[in-house]
Short mmCIF file of C-alpha atoms in Angstrom, two decimals:
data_model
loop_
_atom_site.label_atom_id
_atom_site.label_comp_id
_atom_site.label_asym_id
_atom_site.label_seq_id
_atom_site.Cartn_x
_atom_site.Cartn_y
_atom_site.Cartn_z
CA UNK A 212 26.53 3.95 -17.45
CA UNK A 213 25.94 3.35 -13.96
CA UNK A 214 23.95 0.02 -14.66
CA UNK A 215 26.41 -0.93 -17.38
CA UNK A 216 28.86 -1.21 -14.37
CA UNK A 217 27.03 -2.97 -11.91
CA UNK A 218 26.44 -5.87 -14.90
CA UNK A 219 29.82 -6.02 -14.82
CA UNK A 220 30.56 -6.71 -11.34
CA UNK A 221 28.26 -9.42 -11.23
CA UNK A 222 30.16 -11.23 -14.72
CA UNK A 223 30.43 -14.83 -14.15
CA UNK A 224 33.42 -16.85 -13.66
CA UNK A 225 34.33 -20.43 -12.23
CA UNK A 226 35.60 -20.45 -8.54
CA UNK A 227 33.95 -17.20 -7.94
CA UNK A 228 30.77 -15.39 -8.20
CA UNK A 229 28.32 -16.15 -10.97
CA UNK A 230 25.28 -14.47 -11.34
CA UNK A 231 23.44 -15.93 -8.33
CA UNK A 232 19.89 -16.51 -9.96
CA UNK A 233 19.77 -16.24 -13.72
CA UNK A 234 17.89 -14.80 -15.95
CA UNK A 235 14.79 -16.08 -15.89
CA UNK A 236 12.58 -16.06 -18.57
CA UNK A 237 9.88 -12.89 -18.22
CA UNK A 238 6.14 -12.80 -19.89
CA UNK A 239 8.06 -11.19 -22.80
CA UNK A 240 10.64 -13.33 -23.34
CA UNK A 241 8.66 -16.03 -23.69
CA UNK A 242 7.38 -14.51 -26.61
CA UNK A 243 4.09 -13.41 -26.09
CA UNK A 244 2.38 -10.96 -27.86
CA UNK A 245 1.21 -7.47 -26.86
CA UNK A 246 -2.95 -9.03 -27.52
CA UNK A 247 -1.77 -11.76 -25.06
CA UNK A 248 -0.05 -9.43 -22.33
CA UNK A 249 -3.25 -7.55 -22.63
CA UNK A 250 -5.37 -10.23 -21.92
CA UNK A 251 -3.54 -11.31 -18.81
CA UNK A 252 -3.98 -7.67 -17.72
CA UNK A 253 -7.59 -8.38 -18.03
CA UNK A 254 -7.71 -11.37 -16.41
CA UNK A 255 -5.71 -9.29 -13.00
CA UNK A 256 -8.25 -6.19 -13.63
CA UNK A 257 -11.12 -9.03 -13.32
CA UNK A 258 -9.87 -10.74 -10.17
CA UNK A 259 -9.43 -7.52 -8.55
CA UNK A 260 -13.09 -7.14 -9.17
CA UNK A 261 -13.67 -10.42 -7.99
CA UNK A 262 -12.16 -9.66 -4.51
CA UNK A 263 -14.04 -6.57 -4.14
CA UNK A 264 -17.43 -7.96 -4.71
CA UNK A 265 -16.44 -10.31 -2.24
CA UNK A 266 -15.09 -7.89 0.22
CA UNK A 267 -19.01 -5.72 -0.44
CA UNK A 268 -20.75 -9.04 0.43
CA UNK A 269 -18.25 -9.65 3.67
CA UNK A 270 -19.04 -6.29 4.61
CA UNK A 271 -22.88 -6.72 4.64
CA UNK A 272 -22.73 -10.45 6.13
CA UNK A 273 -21.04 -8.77 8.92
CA UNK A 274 -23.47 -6.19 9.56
CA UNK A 275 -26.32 -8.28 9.10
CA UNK A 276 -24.94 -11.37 10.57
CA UNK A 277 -25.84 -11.34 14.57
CA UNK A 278 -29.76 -10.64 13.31
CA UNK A 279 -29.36 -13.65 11.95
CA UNK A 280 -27.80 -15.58 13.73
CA UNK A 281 -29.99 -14.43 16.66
CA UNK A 282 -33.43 -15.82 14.48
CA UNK A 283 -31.84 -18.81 13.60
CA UNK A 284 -30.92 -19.72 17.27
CA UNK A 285 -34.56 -19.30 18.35
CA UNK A 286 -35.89 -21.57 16.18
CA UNK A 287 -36.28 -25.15 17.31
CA UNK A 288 -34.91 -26.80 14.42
CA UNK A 289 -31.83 -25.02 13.90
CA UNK A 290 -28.74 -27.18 14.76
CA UNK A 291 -24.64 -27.10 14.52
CA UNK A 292 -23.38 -27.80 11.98
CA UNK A 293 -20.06 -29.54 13.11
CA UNK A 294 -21.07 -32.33 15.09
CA UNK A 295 -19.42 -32.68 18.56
CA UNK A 296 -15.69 -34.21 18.37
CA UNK A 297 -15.95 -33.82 14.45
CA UNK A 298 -13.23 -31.59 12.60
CA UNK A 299 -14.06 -28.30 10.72
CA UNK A 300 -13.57 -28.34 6.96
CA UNK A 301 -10.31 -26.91 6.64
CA UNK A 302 -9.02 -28.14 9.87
CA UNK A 303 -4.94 -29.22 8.85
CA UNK A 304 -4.75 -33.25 9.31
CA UNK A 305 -2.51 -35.55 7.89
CA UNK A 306 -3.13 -39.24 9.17
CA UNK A 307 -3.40 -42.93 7.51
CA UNK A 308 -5.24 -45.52 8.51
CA UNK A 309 -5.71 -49.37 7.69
CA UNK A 310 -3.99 -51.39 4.84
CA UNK A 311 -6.25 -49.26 2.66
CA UNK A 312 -3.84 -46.21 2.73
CA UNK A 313 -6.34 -43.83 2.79
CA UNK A 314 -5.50 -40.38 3.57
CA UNK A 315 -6.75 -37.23 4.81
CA UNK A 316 -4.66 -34.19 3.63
CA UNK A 317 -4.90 -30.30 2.74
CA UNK A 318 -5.30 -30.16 -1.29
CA UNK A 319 -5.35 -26.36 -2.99
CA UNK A 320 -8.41 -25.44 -4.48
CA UNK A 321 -9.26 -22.56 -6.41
CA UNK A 322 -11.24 -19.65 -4.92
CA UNK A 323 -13.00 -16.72 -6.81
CA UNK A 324 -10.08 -14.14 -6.07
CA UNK A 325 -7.65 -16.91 -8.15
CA UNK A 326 -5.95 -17.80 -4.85
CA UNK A 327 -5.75 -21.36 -3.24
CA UNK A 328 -6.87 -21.62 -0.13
CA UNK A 329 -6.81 -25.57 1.74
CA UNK A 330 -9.50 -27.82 2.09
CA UNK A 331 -9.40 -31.83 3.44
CA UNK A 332 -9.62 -34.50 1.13
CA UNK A 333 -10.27 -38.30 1.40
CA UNK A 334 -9.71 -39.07 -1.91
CA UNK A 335 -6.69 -41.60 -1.74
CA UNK A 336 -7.05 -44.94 -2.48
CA UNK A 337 -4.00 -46.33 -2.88
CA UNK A 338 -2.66 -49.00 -0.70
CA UNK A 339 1.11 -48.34 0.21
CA UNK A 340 1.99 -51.66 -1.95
CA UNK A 341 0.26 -50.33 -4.64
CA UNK A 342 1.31 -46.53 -4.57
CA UNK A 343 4.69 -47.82 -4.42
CA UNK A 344 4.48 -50.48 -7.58
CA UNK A 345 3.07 -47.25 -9.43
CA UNK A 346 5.88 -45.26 -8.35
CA UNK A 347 8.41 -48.00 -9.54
CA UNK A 348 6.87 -48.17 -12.90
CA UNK A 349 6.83 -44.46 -13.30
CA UNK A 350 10.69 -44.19 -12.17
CA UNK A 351 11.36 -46.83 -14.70
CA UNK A 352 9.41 -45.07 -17.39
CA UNK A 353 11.42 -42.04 -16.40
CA UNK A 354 15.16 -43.87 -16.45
CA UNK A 355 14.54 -44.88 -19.98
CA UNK A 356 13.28 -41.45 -21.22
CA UNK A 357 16.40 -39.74 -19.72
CA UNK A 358 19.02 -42.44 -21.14
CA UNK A 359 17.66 -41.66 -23.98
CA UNK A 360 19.04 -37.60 -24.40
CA UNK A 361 22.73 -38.48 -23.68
CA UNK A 362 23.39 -34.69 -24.86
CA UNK A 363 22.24 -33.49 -21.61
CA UNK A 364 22.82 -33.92 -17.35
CA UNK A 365 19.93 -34.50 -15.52
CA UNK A 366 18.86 -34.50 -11.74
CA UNK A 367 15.35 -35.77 -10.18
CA UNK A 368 13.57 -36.24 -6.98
CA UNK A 369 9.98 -37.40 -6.24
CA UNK A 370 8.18 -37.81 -3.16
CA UNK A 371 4.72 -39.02 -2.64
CA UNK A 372 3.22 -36.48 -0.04
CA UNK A 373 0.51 -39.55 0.86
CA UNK A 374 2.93 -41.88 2.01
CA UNK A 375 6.54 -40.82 1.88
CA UNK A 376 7.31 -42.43 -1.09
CA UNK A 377 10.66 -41.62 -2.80
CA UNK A 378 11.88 -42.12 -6.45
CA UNK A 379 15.16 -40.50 -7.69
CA UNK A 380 18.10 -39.90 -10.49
CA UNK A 381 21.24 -39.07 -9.92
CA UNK A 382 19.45 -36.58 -7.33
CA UNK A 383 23.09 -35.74 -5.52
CA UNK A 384 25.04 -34.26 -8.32
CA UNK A 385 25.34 -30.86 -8.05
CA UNK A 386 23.86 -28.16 -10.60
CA UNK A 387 23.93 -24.64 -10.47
CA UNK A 388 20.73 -23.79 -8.74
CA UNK A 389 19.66 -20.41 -10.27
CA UNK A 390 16.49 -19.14 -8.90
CA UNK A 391 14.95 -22.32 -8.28
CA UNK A 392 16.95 -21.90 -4.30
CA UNK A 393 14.08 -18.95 -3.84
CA UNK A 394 11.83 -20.76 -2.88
CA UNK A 395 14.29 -22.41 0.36
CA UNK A 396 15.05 -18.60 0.88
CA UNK A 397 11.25 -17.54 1.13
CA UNK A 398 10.43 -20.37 2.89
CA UNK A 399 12.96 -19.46 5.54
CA UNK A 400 11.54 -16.04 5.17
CA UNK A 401 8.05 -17.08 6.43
CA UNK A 402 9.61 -19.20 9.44
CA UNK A 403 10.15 -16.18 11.03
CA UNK A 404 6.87 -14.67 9.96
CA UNK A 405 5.16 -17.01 11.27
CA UNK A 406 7.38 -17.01 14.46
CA UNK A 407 6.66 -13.37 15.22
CA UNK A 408 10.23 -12.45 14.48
CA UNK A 409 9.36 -10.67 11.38
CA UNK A 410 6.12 -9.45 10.13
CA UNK A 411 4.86 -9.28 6.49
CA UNK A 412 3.67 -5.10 6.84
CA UNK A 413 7.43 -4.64 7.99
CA UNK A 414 8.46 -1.82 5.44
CA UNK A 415 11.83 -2.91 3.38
CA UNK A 416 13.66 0.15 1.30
CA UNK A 417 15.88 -0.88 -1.69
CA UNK A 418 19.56 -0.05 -1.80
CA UNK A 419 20.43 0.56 -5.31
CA UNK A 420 24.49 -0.75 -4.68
CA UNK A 421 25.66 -3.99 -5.95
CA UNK A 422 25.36 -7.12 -4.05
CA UNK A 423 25.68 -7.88 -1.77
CA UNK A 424 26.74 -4.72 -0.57
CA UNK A 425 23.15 -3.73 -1.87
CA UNK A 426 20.48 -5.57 -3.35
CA UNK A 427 20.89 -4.78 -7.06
CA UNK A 428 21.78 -7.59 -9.51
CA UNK A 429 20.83 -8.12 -12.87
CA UNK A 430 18.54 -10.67 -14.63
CA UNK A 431 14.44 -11.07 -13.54
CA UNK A 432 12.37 -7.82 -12.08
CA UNK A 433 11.26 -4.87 -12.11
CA UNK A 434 13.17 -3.98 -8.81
CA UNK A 435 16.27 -3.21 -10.17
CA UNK A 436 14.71 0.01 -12.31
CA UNK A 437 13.36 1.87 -9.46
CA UNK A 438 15.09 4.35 -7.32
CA UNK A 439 17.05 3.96 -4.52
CA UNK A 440 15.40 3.97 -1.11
CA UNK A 441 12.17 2.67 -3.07
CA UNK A 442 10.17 1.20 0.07
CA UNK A 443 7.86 -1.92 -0.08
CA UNK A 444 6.45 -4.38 2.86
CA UNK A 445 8.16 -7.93 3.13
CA UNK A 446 5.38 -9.33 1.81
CA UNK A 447 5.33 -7.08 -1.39
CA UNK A 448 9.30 -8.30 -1.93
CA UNK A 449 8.84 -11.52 -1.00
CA UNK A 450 6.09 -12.23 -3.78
CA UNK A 451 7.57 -10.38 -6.14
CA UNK A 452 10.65 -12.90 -5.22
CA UNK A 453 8.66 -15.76 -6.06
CA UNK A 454 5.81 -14.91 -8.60
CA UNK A 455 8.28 -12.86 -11.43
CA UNK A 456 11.24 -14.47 -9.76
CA UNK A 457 13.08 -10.59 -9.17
CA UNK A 458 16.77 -10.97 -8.27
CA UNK A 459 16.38 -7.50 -6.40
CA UNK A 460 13.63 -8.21 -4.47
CA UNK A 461 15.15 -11.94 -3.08
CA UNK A 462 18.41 -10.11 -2.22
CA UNK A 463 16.72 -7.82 0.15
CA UNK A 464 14.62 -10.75 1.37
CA UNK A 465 18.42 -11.87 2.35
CA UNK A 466 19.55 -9.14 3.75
CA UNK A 467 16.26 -8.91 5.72
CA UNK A 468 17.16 -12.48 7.00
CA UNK A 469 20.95 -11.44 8.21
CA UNK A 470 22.53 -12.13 4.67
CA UNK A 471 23.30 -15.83 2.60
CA UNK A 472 25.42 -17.14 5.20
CA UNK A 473 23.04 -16.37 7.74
CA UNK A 474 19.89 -18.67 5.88
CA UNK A 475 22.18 -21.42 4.27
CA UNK A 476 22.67 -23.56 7.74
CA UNK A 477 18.99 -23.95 7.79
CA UNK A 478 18.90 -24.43 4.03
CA UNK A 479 21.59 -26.93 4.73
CA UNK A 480 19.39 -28.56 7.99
CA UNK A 481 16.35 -29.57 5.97
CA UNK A 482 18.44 -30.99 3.28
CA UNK A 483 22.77 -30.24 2.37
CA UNK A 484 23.57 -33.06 0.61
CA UNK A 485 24.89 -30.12 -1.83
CA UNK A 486 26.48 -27.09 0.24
CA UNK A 487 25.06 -23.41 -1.60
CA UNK A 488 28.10 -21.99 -0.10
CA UNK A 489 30.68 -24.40 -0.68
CA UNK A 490 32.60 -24.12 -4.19
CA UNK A 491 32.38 -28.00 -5.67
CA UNK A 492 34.01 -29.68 -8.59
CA UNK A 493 31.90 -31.40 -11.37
CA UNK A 494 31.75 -32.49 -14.73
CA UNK A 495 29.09 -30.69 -17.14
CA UNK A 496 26.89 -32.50 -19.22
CA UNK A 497 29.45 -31.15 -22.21
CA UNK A 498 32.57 -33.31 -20.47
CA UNK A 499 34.42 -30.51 -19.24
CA UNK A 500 35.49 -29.92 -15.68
CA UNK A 501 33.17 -27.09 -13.18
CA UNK A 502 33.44 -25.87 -10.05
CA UNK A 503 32.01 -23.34 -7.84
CA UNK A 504 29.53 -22.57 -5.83
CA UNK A 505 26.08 -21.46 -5.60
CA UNK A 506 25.23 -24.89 -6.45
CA UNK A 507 22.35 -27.52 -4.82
CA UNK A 508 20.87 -30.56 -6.18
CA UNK A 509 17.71 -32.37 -6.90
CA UNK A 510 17.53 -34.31 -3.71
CA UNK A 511 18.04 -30.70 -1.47
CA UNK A 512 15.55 -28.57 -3.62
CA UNK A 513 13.06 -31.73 -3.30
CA UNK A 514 13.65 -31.68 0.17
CA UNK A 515 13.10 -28.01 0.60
CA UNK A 516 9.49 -28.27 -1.19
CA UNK A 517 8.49 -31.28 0.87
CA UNK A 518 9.14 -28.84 3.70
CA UNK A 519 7.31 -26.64 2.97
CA UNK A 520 4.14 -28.63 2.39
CA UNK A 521 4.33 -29.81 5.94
CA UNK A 522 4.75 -26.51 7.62
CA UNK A 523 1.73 -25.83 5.20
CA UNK A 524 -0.24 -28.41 6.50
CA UNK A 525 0.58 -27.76 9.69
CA UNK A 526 -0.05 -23.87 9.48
CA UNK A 527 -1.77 -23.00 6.54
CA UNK A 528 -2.62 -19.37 8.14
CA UNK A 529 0.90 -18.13 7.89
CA UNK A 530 2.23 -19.98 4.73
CA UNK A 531 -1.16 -20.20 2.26
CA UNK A 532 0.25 -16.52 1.17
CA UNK A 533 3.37 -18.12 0.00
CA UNK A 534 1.99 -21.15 -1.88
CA UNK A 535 -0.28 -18.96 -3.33
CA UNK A 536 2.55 -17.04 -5.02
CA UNK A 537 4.38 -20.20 -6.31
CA UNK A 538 1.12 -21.28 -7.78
CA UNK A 539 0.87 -17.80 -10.12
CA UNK A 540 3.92 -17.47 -11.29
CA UNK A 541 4.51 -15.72 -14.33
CA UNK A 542 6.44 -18.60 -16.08
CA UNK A 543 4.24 -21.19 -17.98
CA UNK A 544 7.06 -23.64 -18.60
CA UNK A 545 8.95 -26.85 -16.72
CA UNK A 546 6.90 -29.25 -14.36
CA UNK A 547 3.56 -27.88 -14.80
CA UNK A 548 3.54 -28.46 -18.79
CA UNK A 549 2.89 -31.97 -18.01
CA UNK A 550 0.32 -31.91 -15.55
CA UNK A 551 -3.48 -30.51 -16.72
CA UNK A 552 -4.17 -27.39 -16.54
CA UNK A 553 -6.62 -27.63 -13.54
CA UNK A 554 -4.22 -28.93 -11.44
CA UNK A 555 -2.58 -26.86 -9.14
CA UNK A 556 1.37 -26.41 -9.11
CA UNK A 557 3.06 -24.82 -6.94
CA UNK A 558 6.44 -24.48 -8.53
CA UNK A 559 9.60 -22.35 -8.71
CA UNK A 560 11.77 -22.35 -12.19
CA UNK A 561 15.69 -21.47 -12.00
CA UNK A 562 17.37 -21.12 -15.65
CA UNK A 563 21.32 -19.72 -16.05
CA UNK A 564 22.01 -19.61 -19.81
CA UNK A 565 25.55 -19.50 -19.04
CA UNK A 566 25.58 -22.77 -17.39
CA UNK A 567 22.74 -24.44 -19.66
CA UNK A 568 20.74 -24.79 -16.44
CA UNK A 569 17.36 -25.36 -16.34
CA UNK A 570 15.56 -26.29 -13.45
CA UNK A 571 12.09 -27.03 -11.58
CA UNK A 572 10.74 -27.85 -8.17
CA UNK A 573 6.78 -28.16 -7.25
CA UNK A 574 4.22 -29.47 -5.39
CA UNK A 575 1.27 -30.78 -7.38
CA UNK A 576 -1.62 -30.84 -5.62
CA UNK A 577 -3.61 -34.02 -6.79
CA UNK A 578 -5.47 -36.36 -4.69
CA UNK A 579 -1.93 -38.36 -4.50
CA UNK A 580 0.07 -35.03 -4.01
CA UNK A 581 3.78 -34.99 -4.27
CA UNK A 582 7.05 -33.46 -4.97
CA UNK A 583 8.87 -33.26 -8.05
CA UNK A 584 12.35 -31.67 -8.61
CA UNK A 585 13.80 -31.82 -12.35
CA UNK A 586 17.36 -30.01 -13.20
CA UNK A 587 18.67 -30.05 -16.20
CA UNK A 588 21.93 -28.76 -18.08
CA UNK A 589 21.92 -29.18 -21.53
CA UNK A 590 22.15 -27.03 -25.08
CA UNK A 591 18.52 -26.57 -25.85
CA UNK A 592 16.36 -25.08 -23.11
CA UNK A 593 13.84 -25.82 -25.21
CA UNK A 594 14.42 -29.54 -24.64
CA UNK A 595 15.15 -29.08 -21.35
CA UNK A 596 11.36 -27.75 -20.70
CA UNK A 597 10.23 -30.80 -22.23
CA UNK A 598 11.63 -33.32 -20.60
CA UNK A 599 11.06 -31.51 -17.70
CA UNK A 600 7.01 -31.51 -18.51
CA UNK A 601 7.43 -35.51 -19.63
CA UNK A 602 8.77 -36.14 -16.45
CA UNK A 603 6.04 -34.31 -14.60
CA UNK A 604 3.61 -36.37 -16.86
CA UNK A 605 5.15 -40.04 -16.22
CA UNK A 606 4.56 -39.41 -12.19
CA UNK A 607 1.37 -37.67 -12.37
CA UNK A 608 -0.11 -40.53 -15.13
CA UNK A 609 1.31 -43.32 -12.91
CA UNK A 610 -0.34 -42.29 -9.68
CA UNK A 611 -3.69 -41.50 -10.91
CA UNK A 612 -4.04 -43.76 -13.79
CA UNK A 613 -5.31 -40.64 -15.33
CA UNK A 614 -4.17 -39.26 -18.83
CA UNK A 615 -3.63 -35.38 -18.36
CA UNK A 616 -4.74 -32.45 -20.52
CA UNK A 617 -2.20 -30.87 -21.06
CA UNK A 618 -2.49 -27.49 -22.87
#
């Protein structure tokens, strides 16, 4: 009973609250069966065994390590292996050079735990006049697949990561942004981690009331079932935010950071073209007239993404747990449909069924990395994941000539 009535307070309604992330679709919603739950449970049970071998072989390279280091440095032939003035592999650059365009840049790789971790890469070849005539043709490509499904709204921002590059669609309307704004509100969330101001062991205990007097709220997780007081650290909540998209565990992520009002001027400072807290007016992609708030748009959520591949970059000690999270989540739908399966994506999906929303931001890390933001609001979500994975496919095929595999 008591759940029935906490639903209830959170009903939706124009000009008021709606339901502030959605429900997201879960591993069983999507319709997988119990053989294939299973088998992802095996693939977790192996990783775990991957780390610990790992951890057993750290453990004896440590105690083992100064003996040989000490016989290595008395023989004569023994050398460094980083050259004076060179940089380390791993070292976070980000520079251009020539009329060639060639970059150097951090690119996820895979490790043997399933993580990323960052590496640099050379592998652009792209001039700027060239990147750019690819990203025309591609934004082209795009404009006539999306005049094509006049039964739907649709939003879109891409930014080459290599050279700045920008390509968009109607990227300032406003949509409601569902879940896809967790991954502004995390990336807020590890500012101040990696400021000092709040560390990741810090333990966080859930409060069981409604939101935002509390941190329940219906939809995503597995929060919302435990019981009250239920302690976990910040970095427990925060991936559980991001990785099965919990409602519960983002709003005490936001209460952690001082409450919504408190994160949406910096929300608002990388990008606010869309105000989350303002209530705007709109037409839906079914003609009629919307407002409220809790909105954002393509060009913000891009924004937001780009962001956080350049604090990345720039300090991939403190953030690699993050990106590591959006890169395993639990949903196997949107951007990452239409790029192969090898390919890192670092994504976060936002669907409201009552507002036929269905959105995606990412980074995709290919050797011409960038940012793509798709929103969509239309009848069939099931359409909506496809365009969103043609989309994904256009920019990915036009800036590295490459025809993906997609699963």
């Amino acid at each position: 009973m008591k759940k029935t009535q906490q639903a209830q307070s959170h009903s939706s309604f124009e000009g008021g609250h709606i339901d502030d992330y959605g429900y997201d679709r879960s591993m069983s919603a999507l319709g997988r069966s119990p053989h294939q739950v299973r088998r992802h449970k095996r693939r977790q049970h192996r990783t775990l065994s991957a780390i610990a071998v790992i951890a057993v072989l750290a453990a004896l390279l440590f105690l083992i390590g100064p003996r040989l280091a000490a016989l290595f440095s008395s023989s004569p032939s023994s050398g460094s292996s980083v050259p004076a003035g060179s940089t380390a592999p791993g070292t976070a650059t980000d520079t251009a050079s020539g009329s060639s365009g060639t970059t150097t840049f951090l690119s996820a790789i895979t490790t043997a735990g399933g993580e990323t971790s960052q590496s640099t890469s050379a592998e652009s070849t792209l001039s700027p006049a060239e990147r750019q005539s690819r990203i025309t043709a591609a934004g082209a490509e795009a404009t006539q697949l999306l005049q094509g499904h006049t039964e739907g709204r649709f939003s879109i921002f891409y930014q080459s990561l290599t050279g700045g590059e920008t390509w968009a669609y109607q990227e300032e309307e406003p949509f409601v942004a569902a879940s896809s704004i967790k991954l502004g509100i995390n990336t807020y969330l590890y500012t101040k981690i990696a400021s000092g101001e709040i560390s990741p062991d810090e333990i966080l205990a859930y409060d069981n009331r409604a939101y935002p007097t509390g941190d329940y709220e219906g939809g995503t997780g597995t929060i919302q079932s435990m019981a009250n007081g239920t302690k976990m650290t910040v970095r427990e909540t925060s991936g559980l935010s991001i990785r099965i998209s919990d409602n519960c565990g983002t709003n005490m992520v936001i209460r952690r950071l001082g409450g919504i009002d408190a994160i949406n001027p910096w929300l608002s400072q990388i990008s606010g073209k869309v105000d989350y807290r303002k209530e705007v007016s709109y037409t839906n992609y079914a003609g009629q007239a919307k407002n409220g708030r809790h909105r954002t748009c393509a060009l913000d959520l891009g924004l937001q993404a780009v962001n956080l591949y350049r604090l990345w970059q720039a300090d991939p000690d403190h953030y690699q747990p993050l990106v590591d999270d959006l890169c395993q989540t639990e949903f196997d739908f949107g951007i990452q449909k239409g790029i192969p399966a090898d390919i890192r994506v670092a994504h976060k999906i936002g669907t409201n069924g009552t507002y036929s929303a269905e959105n995606d931001v990412g980074i995709v890390f290919t050797s011409e990395p960038f940012v793509l933001c798709v929103m969509t609001e239309m009848a069939s979500a099931a359409k909506a994941h496809e365009i969103q994975a043609d989309i994904a496919r256009i920019f990915y095929e036009c800036q590295t000539g490459l025809t993906p595999r997609v699963e």
